[in-house]
Short mmCIF file of C-alpha atoms in Angstrom, two decimals:
data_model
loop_
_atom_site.label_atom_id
_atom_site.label_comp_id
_atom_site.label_asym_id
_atom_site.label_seq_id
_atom_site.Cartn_x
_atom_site.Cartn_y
_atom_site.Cartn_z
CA UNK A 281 10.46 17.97 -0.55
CA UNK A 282 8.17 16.22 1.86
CA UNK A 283 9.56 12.85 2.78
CA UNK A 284 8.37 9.97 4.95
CA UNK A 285 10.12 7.12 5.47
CA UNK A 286 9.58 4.10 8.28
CA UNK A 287 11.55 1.00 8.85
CA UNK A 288 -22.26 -13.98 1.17
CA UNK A 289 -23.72 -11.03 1.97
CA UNK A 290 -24.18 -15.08 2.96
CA UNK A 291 -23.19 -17.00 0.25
CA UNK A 292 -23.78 -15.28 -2.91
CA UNK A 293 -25.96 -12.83 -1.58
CA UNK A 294 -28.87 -15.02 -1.71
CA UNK A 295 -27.20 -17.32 -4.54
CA UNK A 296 -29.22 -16.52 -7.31
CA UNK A 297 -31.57 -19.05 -6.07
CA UNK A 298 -33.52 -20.52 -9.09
CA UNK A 299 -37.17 -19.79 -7.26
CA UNK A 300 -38.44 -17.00 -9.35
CA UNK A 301 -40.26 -15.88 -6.30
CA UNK A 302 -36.77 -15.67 -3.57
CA UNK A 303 -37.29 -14.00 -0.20
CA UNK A 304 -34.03 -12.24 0.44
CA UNK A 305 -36.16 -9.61 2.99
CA UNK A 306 -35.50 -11.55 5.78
CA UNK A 307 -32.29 -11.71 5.46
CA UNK A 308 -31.54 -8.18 5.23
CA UNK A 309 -31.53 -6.55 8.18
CA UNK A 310 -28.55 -9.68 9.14
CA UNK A 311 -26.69 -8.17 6.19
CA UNK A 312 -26.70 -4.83 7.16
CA UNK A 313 -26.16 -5.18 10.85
CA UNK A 314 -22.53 -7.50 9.69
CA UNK A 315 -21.61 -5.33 6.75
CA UNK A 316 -20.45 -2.06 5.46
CA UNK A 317 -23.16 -0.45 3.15
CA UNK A 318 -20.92 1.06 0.75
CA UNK A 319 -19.63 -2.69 0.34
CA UNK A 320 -22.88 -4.55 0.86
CA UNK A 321 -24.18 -1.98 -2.47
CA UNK A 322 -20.87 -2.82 -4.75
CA UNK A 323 -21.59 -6.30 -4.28
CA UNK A 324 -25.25 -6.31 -4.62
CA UNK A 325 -24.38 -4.80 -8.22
CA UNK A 326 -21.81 -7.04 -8.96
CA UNK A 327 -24.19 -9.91 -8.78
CA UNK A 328 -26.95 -8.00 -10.48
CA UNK A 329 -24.15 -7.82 -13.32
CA UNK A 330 -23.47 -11.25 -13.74
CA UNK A 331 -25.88 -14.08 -15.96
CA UNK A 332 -28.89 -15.18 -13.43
CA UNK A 333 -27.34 -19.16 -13.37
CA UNK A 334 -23.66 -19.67 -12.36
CA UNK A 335 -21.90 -22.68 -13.69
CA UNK A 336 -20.83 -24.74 -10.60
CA UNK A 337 -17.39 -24.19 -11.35
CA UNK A 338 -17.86 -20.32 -10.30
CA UNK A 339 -20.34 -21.22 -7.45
CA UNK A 340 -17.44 -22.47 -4.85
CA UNK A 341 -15.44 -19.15 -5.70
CA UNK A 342 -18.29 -16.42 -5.28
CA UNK A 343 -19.62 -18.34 -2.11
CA UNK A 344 -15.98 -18.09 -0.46
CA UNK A 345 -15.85 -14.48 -1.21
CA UNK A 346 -18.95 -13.27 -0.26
CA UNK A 347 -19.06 -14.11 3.33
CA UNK A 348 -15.63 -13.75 3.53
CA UNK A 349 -17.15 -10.15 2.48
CA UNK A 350 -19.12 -9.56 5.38
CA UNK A 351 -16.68 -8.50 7.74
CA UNK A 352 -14.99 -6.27 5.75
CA UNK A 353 -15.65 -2.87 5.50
CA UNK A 354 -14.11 -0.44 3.70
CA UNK A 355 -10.45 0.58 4.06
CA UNK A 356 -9.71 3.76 5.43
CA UNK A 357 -6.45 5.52 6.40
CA UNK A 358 -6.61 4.30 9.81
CA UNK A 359 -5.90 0.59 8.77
CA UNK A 360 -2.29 0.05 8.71
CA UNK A 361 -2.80 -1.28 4.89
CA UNK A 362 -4.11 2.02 3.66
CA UNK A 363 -2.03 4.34 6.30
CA UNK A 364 -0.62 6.09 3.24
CA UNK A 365 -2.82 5.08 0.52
CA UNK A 366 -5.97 6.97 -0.38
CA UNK A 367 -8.51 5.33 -1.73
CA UNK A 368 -11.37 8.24 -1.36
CA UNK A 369 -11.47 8.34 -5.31
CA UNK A 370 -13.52 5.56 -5.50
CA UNK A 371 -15.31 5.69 -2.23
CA UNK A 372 -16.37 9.20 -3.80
CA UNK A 373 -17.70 7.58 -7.19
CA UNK A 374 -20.80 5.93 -8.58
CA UNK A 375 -19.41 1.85 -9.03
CA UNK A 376 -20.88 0.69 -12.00
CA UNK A 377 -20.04 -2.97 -13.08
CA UNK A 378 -19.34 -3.07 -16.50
CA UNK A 379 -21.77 -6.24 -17.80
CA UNK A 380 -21.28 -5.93 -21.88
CA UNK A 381 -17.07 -4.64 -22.92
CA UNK A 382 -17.84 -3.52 -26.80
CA UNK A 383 -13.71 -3.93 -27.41
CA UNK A 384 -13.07 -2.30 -30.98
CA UNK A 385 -11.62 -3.92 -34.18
CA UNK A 386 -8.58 -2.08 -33.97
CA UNK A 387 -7.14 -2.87 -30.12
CA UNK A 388 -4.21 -0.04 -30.22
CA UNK A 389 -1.59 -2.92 -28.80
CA UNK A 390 0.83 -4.60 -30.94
CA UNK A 391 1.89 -8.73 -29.55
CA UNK A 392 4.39 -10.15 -31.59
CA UNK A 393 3.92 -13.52 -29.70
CA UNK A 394 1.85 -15.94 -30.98
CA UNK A 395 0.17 -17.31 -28.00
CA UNK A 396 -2.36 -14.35 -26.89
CA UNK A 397 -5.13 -14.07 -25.10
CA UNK A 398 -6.84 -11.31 -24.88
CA UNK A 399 -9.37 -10.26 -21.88
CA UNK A 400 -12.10 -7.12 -22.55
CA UNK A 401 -13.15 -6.10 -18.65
CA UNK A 402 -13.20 -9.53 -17.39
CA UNK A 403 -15.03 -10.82 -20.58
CA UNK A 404 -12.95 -12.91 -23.14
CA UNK A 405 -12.55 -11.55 -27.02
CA UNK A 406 -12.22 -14.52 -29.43
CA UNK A 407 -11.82 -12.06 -32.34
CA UNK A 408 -8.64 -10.82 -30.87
CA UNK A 409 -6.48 -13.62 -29.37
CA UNK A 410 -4.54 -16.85 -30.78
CA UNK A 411 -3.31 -19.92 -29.27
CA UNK A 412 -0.77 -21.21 -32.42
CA UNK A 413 1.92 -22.63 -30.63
CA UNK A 414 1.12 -24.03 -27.37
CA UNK A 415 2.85 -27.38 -26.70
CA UNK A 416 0.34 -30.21 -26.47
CA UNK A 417 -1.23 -30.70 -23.13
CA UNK A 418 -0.66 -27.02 -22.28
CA UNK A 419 -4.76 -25.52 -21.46
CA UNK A 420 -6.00 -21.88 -21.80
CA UNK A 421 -9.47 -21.12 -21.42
CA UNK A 422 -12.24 -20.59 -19.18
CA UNK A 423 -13.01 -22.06 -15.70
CA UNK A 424 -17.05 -22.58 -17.07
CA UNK A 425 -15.89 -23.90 -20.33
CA UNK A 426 -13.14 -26.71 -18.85
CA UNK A 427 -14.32 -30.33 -19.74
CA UNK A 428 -14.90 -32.81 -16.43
CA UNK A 429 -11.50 -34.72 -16.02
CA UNK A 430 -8.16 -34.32 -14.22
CA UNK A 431 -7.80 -30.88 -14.95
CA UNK A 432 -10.84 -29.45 -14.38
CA UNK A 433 -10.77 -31.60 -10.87
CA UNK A 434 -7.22 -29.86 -10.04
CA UNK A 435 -8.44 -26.24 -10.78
CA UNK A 436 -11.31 -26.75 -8.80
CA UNK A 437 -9.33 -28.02 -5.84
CA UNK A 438 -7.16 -24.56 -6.33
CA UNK A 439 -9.87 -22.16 -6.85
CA UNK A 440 -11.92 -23.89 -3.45
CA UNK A 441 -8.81 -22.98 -1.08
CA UNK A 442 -8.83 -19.99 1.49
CA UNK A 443 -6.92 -17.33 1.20
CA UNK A 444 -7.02 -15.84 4.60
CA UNK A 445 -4.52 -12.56 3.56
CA UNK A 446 -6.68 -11.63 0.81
CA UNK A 447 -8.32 -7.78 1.56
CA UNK A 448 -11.38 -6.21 0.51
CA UNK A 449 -10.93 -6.12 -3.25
CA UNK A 450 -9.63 -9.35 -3.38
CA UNK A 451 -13.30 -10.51 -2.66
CA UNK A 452 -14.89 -8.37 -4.76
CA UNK A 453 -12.71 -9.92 -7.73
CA UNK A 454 -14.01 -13.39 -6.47
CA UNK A 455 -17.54 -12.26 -5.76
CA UNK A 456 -17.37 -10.17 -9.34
CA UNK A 457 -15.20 -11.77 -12.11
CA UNK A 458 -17.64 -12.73 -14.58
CA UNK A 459 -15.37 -16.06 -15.53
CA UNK A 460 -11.72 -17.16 -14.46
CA UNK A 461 -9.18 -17.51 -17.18
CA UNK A 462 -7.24 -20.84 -16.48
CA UNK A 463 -3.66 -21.77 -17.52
CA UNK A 464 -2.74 -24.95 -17.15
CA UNK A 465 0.88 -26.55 -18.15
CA UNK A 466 1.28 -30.20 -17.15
CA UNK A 467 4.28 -31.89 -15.32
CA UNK A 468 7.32 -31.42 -17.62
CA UNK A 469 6.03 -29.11 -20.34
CA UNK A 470 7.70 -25.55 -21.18
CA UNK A 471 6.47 -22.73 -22.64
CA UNK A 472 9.73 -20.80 -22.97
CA UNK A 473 10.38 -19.39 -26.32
CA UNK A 474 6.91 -18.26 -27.61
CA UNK A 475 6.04 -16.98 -24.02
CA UNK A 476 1.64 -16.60 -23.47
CA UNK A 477 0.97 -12.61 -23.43
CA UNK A 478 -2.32 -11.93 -21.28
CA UNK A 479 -3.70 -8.41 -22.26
CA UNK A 480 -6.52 -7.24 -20.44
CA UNK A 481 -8.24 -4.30 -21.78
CA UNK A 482 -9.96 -1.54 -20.17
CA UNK A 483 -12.85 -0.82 -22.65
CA UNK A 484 -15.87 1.13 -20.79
CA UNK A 485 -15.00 4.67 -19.25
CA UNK A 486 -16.55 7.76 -18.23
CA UNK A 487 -15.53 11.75 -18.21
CA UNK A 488 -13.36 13.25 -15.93
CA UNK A 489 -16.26 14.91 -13.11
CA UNK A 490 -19.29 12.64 -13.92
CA UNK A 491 -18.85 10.40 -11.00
CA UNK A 492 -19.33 7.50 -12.17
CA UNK A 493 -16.58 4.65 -12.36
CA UNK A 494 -17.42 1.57 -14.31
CA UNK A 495 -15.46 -1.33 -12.30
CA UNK A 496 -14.10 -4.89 -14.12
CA UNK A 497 -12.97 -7.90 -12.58
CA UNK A 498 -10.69 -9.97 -13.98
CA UNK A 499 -9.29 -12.93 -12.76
CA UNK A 500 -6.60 -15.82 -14.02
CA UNK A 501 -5.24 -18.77 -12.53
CA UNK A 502 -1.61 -20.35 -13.22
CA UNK A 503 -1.61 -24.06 -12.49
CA UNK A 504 2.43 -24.76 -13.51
CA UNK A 505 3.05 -28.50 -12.78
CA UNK A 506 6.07 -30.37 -11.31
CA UNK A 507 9.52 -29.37 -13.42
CA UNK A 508 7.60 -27.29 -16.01
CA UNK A 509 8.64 -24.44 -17.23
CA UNK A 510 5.76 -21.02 -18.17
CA UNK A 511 6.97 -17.41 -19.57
CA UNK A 512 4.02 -15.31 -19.09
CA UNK A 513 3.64 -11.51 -20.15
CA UNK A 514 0.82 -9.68 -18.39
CA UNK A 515 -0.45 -6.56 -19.98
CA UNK A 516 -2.86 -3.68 -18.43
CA UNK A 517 -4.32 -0.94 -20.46
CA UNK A 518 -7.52 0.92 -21.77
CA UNK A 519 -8.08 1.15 -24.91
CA UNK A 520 -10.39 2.92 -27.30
CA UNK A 521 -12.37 5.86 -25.61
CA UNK A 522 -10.93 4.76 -22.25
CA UNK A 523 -7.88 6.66 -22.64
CA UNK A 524 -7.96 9.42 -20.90
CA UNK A 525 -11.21 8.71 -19.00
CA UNK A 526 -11.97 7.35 -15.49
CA UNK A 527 -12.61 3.35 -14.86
CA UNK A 528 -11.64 1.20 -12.11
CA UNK A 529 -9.62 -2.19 -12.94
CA UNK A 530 -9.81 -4.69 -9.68
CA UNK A 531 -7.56 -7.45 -10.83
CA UNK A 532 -6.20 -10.90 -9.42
CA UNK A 533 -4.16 -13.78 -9.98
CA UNK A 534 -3.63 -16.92 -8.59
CA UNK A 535 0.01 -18.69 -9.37
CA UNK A 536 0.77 -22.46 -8.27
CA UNK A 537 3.97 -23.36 -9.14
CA UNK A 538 4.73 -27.67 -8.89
CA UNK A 539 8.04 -29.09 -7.34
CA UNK A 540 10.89 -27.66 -9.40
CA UNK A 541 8.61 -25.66 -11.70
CA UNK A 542 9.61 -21.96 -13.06
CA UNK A 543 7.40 -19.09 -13.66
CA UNK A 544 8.94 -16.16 -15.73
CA UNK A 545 6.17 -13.50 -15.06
CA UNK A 546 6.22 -10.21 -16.55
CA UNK A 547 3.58 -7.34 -16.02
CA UNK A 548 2.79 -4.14 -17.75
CA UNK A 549 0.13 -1.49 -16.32
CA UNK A 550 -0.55 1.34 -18.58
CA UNK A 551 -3.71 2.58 -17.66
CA UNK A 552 -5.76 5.40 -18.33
CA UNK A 553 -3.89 8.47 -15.86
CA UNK A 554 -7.47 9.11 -14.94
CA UNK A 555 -8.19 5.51 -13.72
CA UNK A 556 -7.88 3.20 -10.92
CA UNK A 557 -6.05 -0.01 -10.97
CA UNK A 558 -6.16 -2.77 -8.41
CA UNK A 559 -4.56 -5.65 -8.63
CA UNK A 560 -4.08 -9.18 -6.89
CA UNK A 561 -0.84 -11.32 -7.30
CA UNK A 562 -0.99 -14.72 -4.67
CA UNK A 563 2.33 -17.12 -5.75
CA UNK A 564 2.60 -20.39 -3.95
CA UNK A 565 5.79 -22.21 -4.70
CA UNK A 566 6.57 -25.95 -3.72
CA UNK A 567 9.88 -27.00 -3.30
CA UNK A 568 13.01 -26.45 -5.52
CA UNK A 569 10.70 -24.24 -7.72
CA UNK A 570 11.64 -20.51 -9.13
CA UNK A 571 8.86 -17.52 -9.50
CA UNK A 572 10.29 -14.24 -11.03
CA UNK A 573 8.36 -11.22 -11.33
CA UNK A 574 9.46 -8.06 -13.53
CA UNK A 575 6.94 -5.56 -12.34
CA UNK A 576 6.72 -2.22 -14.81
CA UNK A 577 3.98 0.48 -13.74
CA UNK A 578 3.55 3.90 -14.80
CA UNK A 579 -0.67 4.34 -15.32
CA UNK A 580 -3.98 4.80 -13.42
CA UNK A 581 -4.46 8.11 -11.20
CA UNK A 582 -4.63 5.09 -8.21
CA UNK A 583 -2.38 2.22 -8.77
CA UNK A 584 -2.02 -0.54 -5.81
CA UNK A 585 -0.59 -3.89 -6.74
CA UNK A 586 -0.46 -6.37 -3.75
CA UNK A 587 1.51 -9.07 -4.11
CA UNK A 588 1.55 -12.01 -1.46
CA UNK A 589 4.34 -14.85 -1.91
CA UNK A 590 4.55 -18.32 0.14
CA UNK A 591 7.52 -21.13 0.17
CA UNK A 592 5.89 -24.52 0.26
CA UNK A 593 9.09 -25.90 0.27
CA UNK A 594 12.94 -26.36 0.67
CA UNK A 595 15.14 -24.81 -2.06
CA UNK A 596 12.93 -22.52 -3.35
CA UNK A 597 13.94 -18.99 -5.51
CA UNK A 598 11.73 -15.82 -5.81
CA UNK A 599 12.81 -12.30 -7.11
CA UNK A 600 10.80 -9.62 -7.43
CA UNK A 601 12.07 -6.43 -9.16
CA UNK A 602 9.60 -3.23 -9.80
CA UNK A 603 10.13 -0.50 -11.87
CA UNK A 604 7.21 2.56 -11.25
CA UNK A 605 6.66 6.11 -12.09
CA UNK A 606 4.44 8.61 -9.99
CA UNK A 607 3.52 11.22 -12.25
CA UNK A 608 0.97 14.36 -11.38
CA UNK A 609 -1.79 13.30 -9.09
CA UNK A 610 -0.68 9.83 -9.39
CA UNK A 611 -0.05 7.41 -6.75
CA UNK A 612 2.10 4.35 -7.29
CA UNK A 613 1.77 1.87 -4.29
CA UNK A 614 3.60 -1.80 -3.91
CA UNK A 615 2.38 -3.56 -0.66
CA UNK A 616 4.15 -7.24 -1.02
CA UNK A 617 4.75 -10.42 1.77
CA UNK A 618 7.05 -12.81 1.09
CA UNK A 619 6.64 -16.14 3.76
CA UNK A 620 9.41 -18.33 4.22
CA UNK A 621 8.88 -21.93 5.87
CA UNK A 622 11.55 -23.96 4.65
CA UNK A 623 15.32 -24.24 4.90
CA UNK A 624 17.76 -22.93 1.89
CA UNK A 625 15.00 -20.57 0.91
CA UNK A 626 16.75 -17.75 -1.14
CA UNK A 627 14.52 -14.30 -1.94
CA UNK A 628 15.85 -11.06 -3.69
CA UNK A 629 13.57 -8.12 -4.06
CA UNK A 630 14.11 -4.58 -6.20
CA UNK A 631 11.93 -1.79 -5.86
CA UNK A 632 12.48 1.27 -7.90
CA UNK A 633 10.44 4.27 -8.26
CA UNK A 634 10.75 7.73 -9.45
CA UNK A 635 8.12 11.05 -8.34
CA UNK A 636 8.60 13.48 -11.19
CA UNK A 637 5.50 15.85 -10.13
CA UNK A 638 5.06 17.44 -6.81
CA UNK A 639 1.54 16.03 -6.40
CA UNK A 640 2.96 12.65 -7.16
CA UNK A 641 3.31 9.75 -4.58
CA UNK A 642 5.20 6.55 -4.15
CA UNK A 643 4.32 3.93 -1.43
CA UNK A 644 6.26 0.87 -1.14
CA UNK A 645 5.41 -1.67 2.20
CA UNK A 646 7.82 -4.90 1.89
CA UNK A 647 6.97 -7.62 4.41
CA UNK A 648 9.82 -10.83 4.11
CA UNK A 649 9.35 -13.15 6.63
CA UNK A 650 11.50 -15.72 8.12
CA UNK A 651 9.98 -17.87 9.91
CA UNK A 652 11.68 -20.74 12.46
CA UNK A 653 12.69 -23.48 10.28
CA UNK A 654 13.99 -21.37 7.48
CA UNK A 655 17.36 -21.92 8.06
CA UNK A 656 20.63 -21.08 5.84
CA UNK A 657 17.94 -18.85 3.92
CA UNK A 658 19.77 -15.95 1.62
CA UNK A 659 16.99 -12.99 1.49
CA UNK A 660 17.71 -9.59 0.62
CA UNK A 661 15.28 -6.30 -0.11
CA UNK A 662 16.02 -3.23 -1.90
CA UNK A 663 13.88 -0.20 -2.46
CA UNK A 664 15.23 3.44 -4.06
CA UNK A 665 13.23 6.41 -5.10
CA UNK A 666 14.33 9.29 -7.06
CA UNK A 667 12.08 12.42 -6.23
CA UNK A 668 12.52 15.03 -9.04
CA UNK A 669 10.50 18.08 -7.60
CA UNK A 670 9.61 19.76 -4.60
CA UNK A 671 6.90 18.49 -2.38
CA UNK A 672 6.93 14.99 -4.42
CA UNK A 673 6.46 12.08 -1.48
CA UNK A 674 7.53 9.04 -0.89
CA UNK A 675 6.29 6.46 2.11
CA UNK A 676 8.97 3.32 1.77
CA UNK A 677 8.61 0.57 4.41
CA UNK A 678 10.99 -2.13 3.87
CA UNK A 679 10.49 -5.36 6.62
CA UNK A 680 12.21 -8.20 7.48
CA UNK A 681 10.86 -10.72 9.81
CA UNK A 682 13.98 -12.98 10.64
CA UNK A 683 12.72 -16.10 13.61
CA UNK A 684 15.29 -18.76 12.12
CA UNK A 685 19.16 -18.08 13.55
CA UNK A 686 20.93 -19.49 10.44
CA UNK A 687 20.34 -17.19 7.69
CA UNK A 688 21.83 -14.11 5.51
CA UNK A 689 19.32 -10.75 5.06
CA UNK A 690 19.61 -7.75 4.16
CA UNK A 691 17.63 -4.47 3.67
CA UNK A 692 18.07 -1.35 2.33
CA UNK A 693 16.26 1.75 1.65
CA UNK A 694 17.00 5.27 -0.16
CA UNK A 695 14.99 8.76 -1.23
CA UNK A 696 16.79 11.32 -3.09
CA UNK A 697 16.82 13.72 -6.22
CA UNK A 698 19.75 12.56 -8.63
CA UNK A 699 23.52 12.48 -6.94
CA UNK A 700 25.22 16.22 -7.41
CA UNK A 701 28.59 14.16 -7.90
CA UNK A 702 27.39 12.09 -11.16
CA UNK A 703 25.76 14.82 -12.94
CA UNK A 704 29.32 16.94 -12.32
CA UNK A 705 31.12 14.00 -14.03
CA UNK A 706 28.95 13.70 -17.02
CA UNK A 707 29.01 17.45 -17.18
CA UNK A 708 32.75 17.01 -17.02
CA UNK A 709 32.81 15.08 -20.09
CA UNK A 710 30.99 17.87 -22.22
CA UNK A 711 27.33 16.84 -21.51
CA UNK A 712 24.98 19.48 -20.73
CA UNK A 713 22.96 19.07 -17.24
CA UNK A 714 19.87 18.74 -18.70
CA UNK A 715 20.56 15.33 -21.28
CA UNK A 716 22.99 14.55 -17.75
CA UNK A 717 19.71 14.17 -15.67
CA UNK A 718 17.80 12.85 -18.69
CA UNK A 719 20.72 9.71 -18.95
CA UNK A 720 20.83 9.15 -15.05
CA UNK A 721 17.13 9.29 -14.96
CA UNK A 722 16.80 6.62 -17.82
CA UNK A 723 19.58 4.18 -16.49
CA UNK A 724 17.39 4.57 -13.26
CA UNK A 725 14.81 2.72 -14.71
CA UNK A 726 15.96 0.71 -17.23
CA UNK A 727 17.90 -1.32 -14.82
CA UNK A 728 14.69 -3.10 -14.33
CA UNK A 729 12.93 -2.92 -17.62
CA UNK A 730 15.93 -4.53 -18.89
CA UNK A 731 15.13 -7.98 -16.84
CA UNK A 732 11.98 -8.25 -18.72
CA UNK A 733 12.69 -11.70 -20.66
CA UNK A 734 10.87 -10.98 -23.46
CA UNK A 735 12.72 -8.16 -26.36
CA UNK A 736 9.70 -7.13 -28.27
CA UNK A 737 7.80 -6.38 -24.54
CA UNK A 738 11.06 -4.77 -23.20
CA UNK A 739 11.40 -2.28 -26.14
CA UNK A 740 7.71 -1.17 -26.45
CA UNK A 741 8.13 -0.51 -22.61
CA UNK A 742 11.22 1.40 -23.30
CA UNK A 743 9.70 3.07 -25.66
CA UNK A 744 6.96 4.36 -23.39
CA UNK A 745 9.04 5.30 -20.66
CA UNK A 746 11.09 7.50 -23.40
CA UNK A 747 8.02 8.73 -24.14
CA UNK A 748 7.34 9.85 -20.87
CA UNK A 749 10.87 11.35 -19.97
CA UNK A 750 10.11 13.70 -22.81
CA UNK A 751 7.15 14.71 -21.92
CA UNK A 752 8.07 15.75 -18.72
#
């Protein structure tokens, strides 16, 4: 059981410049001398992919992330990022945008909820998603579709901001997302009881071999106002003839949560085994406000969700709990930064995964940071991995930061097959040691999957993971 364990391209590549006759030649051999030409050729294609005119409300995003672009090459496992993660898969693979999603009638996903939205490789699908009971004031559409006023003026301010943390495939979501879904919920409002499910299907793949990898980018933005109140369920999967077949999904989303505002966020991946899914989560909170993620992740042949966290304020409450299973040939990798600026700051972070295949992999890399004047702050980190066959691996780095004197951390860290002593006890009590490991293995996991908020999302994803226990 192998364990390892330690504590535009110049903006817009030429900007689609409205001359029918541009000279990008001379510009060129600048490009190539600052960038990596894998890169530079992914986002040459992703601008090929997209409509010749950008509305002005994408223009500020793609010009940020393309020369933010040029001085990023590839990862590789030399940069401490990617030490365990490998993401030769898709170096190895033709990157085809995907420019026209043909979603079918029948989507294959069930949403009891009636506010959905529903997202076809970055492209929105009318056909498929209601908005029925969305308190007044509350928006959800598109960045290119919001009317001029104070909304549109906010996003824009949001969407225009840095993000100096953000990697290589955070840019190419910015330089390639053909639109950005926007939820806004103004100061006061909740959206609580009928929570807003997000599904964003997978829809274009290719066979197992060919080489090719179609790539999507989707991208949303949460603007959550002062003292409101959001429940959102985010849901990844390929549909159709993408089960089974190779894609790549490079997602992100941006969450701003206002002064005493709450985000209940839920997400879901259930890719294709045979894909690759990338995704993006950037929270900032302002003061007195709560963001809690339920995290449940058990597709894609390369699955890396980064998640990166900041405290704008005093009195502010994030928990993070993740629940993922590493199956053969699958890696499941968590890479998450959690900033703390501000006194009474209180954190709590779960990760859980299990390895049930001896080619499978786990990678967790937990970053909490306390910085100077984050006093009396109450931050604690957990991560445990169950490895149920020989040779399975898991790479766990749990970090805490700690500058400020006046606080109370913890962090804790465990790999192991299933405890000898409980499966003795339930054998004890007449169970055989097979339905013993089943039960132990179960309870594992649903000790997350249970802090999902919303029932009918909780029981389809118990349902899954049943599914999966018996297959294995």
């Amino acid at each position: 059981m192998a364990i390892s364990f330690s504590s535009s391209l110049l903006p817009l590549l030429h900007l689609r410049s409205p001359n029918p006759n541009p000279k990008p030649k001379t510009l060129a051999p600048i490009r190539a001398s600052l960038s990596d030409p894998f890169v530079l050729s992914i986002a040459e294609k992703l601008e090929d992919s997209l409509p010749s005119s950008s509305p002005p409300s994408l223009q500020s995003l793609r010009s940020l992330s393309s020369q933010s672009l040029l001085s990023k090459p590839w990862p590789s496992r030399k940069d401490e990022p990617f030490r365990f993660t490998d993401t030769s898969f898709l170096k190895s693979s033709q990157i085809l945008p995907v420019s026209s999603p043909n979603p079918p009638s029948d989507p294959g996903f069930d949403s009891h909820s009636p506010n959905l939205l529903v997202v076809a490789d970055g492209y929105p699908v009318p056909s498929l998603s209601r908005l029925s009971s969305l308190p007044s004031g509350v928006v959800a559409g598109y960045l290119s579709s919001l009317p001029p006023g104070p909304v549109l003026d906010r996003v824009l301010a949001v969407t225009a901001s840095e993000f100096p943390d953000g990697d290589l495939f955070w840019d190419l979501n910015g330089l390639g997302a053909p639109d950005v879904l926007v939820v806004y919920v103004p100061e006061g409002v909740r959206v609580v009881e009928e929570p807003l499910h997000l599904v964003f299907c997978s829809t274009e793949g290719e066979e197992v071999g060919s080489g090719r990898l179609p790539v999507s980018n989707p991208r949303v933005l949460l603007v959550v106002e002062k003292r409101a109140e959001l429940t959102i369920l985010e849901e990844h999967l390929g549909i159709g003839d993408c089960e089974g077949k190779c894609y790549w999904a490079n997602s992100a989303m941006e969450i701003l949560i206002g002064e005493g505002g709450m985000v209940k966020h839920s997400y879901v991946q259930r890719q294709s085994l045979n894909a690759a899914h990338i995704k993006w989560t950037s929270a900032r909170q302002e003061a007195a406000s709560t963001y809690e993620l339920v995290e449940v992740s058990t597709g894609g042949r390369l699955s890396r969700h980064n998640i990166h966290i900041q405290q704008l304020g005093p009195e502010t409450a994030t928990e993070m709990s993740a629940f993922h299973i590493a199956q053969s040939n699958q890696t499941q990798d968590l890479h998450s930064k959690l900033v703390l600026d501000y006194p009474r700051g209180y954190s709590r972070q779960l990760h859980k995964c299990i390895v049930s295949d001896s080619s499978g992999h786990a990678i967790f890399d937990g970053n909490i940071k306390v910085n100077r004047y984050a006093q009396q702050t109450d931050a604690g980190q957990l991560t445990r991995t169950l490895l149920l066959a020989p040779r399975a691996t898991a790479n766990l780095k749990p970090n805490l930061q700690i500058i400020a004197d006046d606080v109370k951390c913890s962090h804790g860290a465990a790999i192991s097959d299933l405890e000898e002593d409980q499966l003795f006890y339930l054998q004890t009590r007449g169970i055989d040691l097979q339905t013993a490991r089943e039960a132990l293995v179960f309870a594992f996991g649903k000790e997350v999957i249970t802090r999902i908020p919303y029932v009918p999302l909780q029981e389809s994803v118990t349902s899954r993971f049943k599914e999966l226990l018996a297959a294995k």
